PDB file of C-alpha atoms in Angstrom:
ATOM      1  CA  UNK L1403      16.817 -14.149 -33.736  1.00 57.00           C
ATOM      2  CA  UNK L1404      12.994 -13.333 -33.910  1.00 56.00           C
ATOM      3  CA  UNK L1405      11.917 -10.960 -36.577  1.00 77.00           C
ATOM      4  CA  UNK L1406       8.670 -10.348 -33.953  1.00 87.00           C
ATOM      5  CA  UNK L1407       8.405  -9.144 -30.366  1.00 89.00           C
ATOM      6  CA  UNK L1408       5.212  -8.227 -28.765  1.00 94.00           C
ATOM      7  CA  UNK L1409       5.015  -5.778 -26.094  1.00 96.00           C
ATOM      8  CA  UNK L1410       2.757  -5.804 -23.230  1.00 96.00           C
ATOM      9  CA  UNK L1411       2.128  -3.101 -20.914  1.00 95.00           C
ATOM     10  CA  UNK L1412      -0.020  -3.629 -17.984  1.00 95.00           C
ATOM     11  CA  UNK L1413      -1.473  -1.929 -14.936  1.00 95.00           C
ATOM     12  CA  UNK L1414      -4.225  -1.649 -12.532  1.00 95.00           C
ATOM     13  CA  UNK L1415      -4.767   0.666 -10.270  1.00 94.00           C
ATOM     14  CA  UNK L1416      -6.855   0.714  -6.611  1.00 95.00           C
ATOM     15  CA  UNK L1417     -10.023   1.507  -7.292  1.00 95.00           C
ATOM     16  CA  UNK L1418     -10.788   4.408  -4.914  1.00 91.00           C
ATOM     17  CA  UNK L1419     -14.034   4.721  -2.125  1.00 89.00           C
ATOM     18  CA  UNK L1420     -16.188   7.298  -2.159  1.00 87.00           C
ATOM     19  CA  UNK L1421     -15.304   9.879   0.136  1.00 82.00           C
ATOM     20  CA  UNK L1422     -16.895  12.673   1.165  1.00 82.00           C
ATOM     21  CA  UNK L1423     -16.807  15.439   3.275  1.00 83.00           C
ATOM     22  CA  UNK L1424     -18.152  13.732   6.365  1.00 85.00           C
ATOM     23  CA  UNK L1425     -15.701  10.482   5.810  1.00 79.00           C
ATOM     24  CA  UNK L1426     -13.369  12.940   6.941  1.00 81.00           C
ATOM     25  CA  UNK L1427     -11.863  11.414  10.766  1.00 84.00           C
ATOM     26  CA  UNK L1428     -14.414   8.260   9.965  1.00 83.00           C
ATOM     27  CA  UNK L1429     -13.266   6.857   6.866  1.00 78.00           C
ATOM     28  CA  UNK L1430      -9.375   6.078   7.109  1.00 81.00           C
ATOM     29  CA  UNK L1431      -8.812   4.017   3.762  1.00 85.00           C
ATOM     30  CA  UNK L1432      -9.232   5.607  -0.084  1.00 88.00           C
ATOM     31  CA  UNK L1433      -8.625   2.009  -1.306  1.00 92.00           C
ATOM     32  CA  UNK L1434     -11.901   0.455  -1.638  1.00 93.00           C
ATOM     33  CA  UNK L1435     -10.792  -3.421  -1.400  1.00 95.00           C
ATOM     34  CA  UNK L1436     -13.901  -5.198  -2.606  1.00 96.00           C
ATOM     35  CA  UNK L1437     -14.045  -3.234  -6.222  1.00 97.00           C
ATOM     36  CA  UNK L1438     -10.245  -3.677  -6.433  1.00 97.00           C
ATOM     37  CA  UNK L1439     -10.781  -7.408  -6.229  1.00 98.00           C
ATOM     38  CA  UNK L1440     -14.196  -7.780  -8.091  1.00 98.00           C
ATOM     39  CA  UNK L1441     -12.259  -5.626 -11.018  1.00 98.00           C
ATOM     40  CA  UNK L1442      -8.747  -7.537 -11.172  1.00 98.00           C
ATOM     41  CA  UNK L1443     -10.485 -10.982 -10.729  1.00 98.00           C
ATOM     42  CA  UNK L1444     -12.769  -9.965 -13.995  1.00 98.00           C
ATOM     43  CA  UNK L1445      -9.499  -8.513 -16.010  1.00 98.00           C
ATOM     44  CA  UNK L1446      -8.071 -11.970 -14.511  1.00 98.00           C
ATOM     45  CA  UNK L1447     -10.559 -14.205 -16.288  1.00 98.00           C
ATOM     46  CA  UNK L1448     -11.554 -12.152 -19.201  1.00 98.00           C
ATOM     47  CA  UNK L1449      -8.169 -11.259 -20.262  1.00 97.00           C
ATOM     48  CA  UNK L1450      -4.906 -11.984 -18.509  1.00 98.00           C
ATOM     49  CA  UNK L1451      -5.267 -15.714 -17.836  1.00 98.00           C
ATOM     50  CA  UNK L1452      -6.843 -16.812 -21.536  1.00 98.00           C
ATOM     51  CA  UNK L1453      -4.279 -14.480 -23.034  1.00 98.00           C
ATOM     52  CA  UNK L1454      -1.239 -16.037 -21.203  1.00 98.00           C
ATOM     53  CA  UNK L1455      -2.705 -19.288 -22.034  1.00 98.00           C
ATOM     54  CA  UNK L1456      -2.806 -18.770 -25.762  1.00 97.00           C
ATOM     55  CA  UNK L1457       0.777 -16.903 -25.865  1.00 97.00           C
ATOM     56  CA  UNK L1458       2.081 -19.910 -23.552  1.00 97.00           C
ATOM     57  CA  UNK L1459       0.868 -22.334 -26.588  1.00 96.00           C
ATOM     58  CA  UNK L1460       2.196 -20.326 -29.196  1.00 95.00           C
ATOM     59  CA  UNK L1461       5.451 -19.367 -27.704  1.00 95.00           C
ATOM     60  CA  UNK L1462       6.108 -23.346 -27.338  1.00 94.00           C
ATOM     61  CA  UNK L1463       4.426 -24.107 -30.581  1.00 94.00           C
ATOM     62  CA  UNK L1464       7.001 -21.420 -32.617  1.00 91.00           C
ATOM     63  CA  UNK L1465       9.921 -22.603 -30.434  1.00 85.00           C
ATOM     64  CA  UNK L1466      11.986 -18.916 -30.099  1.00 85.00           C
ATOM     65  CA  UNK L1467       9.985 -17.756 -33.249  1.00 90.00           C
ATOM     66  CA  UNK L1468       8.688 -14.491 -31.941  1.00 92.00           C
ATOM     67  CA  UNK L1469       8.991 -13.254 -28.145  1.00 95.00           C
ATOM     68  CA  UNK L1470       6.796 -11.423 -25.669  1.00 97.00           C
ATOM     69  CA  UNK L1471       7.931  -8.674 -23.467  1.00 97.00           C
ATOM     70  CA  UNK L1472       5.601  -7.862 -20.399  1.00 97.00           C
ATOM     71  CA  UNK L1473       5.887  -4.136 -18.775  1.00 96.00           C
ATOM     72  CA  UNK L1474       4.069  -4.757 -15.185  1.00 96.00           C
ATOM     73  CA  UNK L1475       3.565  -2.387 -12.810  1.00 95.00           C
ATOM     74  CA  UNK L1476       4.711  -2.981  -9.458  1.00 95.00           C
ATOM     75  CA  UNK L1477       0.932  -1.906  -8.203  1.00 96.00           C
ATOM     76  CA  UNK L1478      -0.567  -4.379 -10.527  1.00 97.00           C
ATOM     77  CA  UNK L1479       1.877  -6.766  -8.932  1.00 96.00           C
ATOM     78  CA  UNK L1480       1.055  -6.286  -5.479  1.00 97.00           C
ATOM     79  CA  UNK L1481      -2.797  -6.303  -6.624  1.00 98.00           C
ATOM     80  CA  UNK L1482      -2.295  -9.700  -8.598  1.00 98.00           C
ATOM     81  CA  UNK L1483      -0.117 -11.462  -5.761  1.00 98.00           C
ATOM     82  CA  UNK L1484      -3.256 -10.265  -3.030  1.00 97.00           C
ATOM     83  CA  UNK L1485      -6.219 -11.264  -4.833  1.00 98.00           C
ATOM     84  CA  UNK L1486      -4.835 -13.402  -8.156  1.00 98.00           C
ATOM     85  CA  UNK L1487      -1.361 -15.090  -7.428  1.00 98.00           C
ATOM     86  CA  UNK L1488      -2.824 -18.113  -9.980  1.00 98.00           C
ATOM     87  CA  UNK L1489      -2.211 -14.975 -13.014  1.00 98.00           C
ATOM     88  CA  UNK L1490       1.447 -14.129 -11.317  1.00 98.00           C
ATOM     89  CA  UNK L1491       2.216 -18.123 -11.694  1.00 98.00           C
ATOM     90  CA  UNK L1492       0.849 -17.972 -15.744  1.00 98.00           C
ATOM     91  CA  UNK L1493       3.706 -14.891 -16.208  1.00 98.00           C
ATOM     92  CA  UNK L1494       6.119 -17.478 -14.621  1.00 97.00           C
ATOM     93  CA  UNK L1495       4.986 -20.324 -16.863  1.00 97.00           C
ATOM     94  CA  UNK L1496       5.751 -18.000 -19.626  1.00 97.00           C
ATOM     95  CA  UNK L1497       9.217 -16.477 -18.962  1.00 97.00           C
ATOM     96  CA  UNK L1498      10.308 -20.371 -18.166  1.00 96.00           C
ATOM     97  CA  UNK L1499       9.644 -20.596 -22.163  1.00 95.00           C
ATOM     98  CA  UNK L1500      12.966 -18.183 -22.241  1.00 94.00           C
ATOM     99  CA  UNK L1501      10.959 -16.710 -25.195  1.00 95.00           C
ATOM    100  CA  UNK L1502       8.940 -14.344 -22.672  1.00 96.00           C
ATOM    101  CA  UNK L1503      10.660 -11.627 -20.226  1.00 96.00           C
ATOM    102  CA  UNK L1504       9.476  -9.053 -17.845  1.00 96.00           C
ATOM    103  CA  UNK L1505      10.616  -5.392 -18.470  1.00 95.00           C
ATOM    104  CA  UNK L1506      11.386  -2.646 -15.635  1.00 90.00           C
ATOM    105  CA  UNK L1507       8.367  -0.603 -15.161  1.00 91.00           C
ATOM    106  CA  UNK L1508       7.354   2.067 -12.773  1.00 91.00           C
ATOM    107  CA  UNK L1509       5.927   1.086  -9.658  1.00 93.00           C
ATOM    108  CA  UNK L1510       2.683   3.401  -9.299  1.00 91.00           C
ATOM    109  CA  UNK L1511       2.791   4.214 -12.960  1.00 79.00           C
ATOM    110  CA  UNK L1512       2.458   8.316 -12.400  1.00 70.00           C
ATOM    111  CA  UNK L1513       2.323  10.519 -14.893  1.00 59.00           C
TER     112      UNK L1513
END
């Protein structure tokens, strides 16, 4: 049994136009798809990807050592799967290790 589990909670919400006033009956989306995209391919690269790499060599290195637990919600999914599926497949790579799971989280992750 491993005396260490690490727990990762992750989300990342829409990023949101500006709307005004006069958007009103113009404007019919909040969501404002390029920032969204721009944003999660940046967390993509600077964090998600080199961090599942490194746990992904660990994990195999330790052999059932320590675990990881990831807490994703189902918005970050949906975001990731649009713009990112290559960081969904790195999650997959690392719950194959059967030292790596996924826990239930909330969908929108509302407070």
């Amino acid at each position: 049994m491993p005396s260490v589990t690490l727990y990762f909670k992750i989300h990342q919400p829409y990023r949101l136009q500006n709307y005004s006033l006069k958007d009103i009956n113009v404007k019919h989306s909040y969501i404002d798809e390029e920032a969204t995209a721009a944003f999660i391919s940046l967390m993509a690269d600077e964090c998600y990807l080199p961090a599942n790499e490194i746990l992904l060599s660990l994990l195999r290195e330790n052999n059932g050592k320590f675990k990881v637990a990831f807490s994703i919600s189902g918005v970050t999914l949906e975001i990731l799967e649009k713009y990112r599926p290559d960081v969904v497949k790195s999650f997959r790579q690392l719950v194959r290790t059967d030292n790596a799971e996924i826990l239930a989280e909330t969908y929108y992750n509302s407070l």
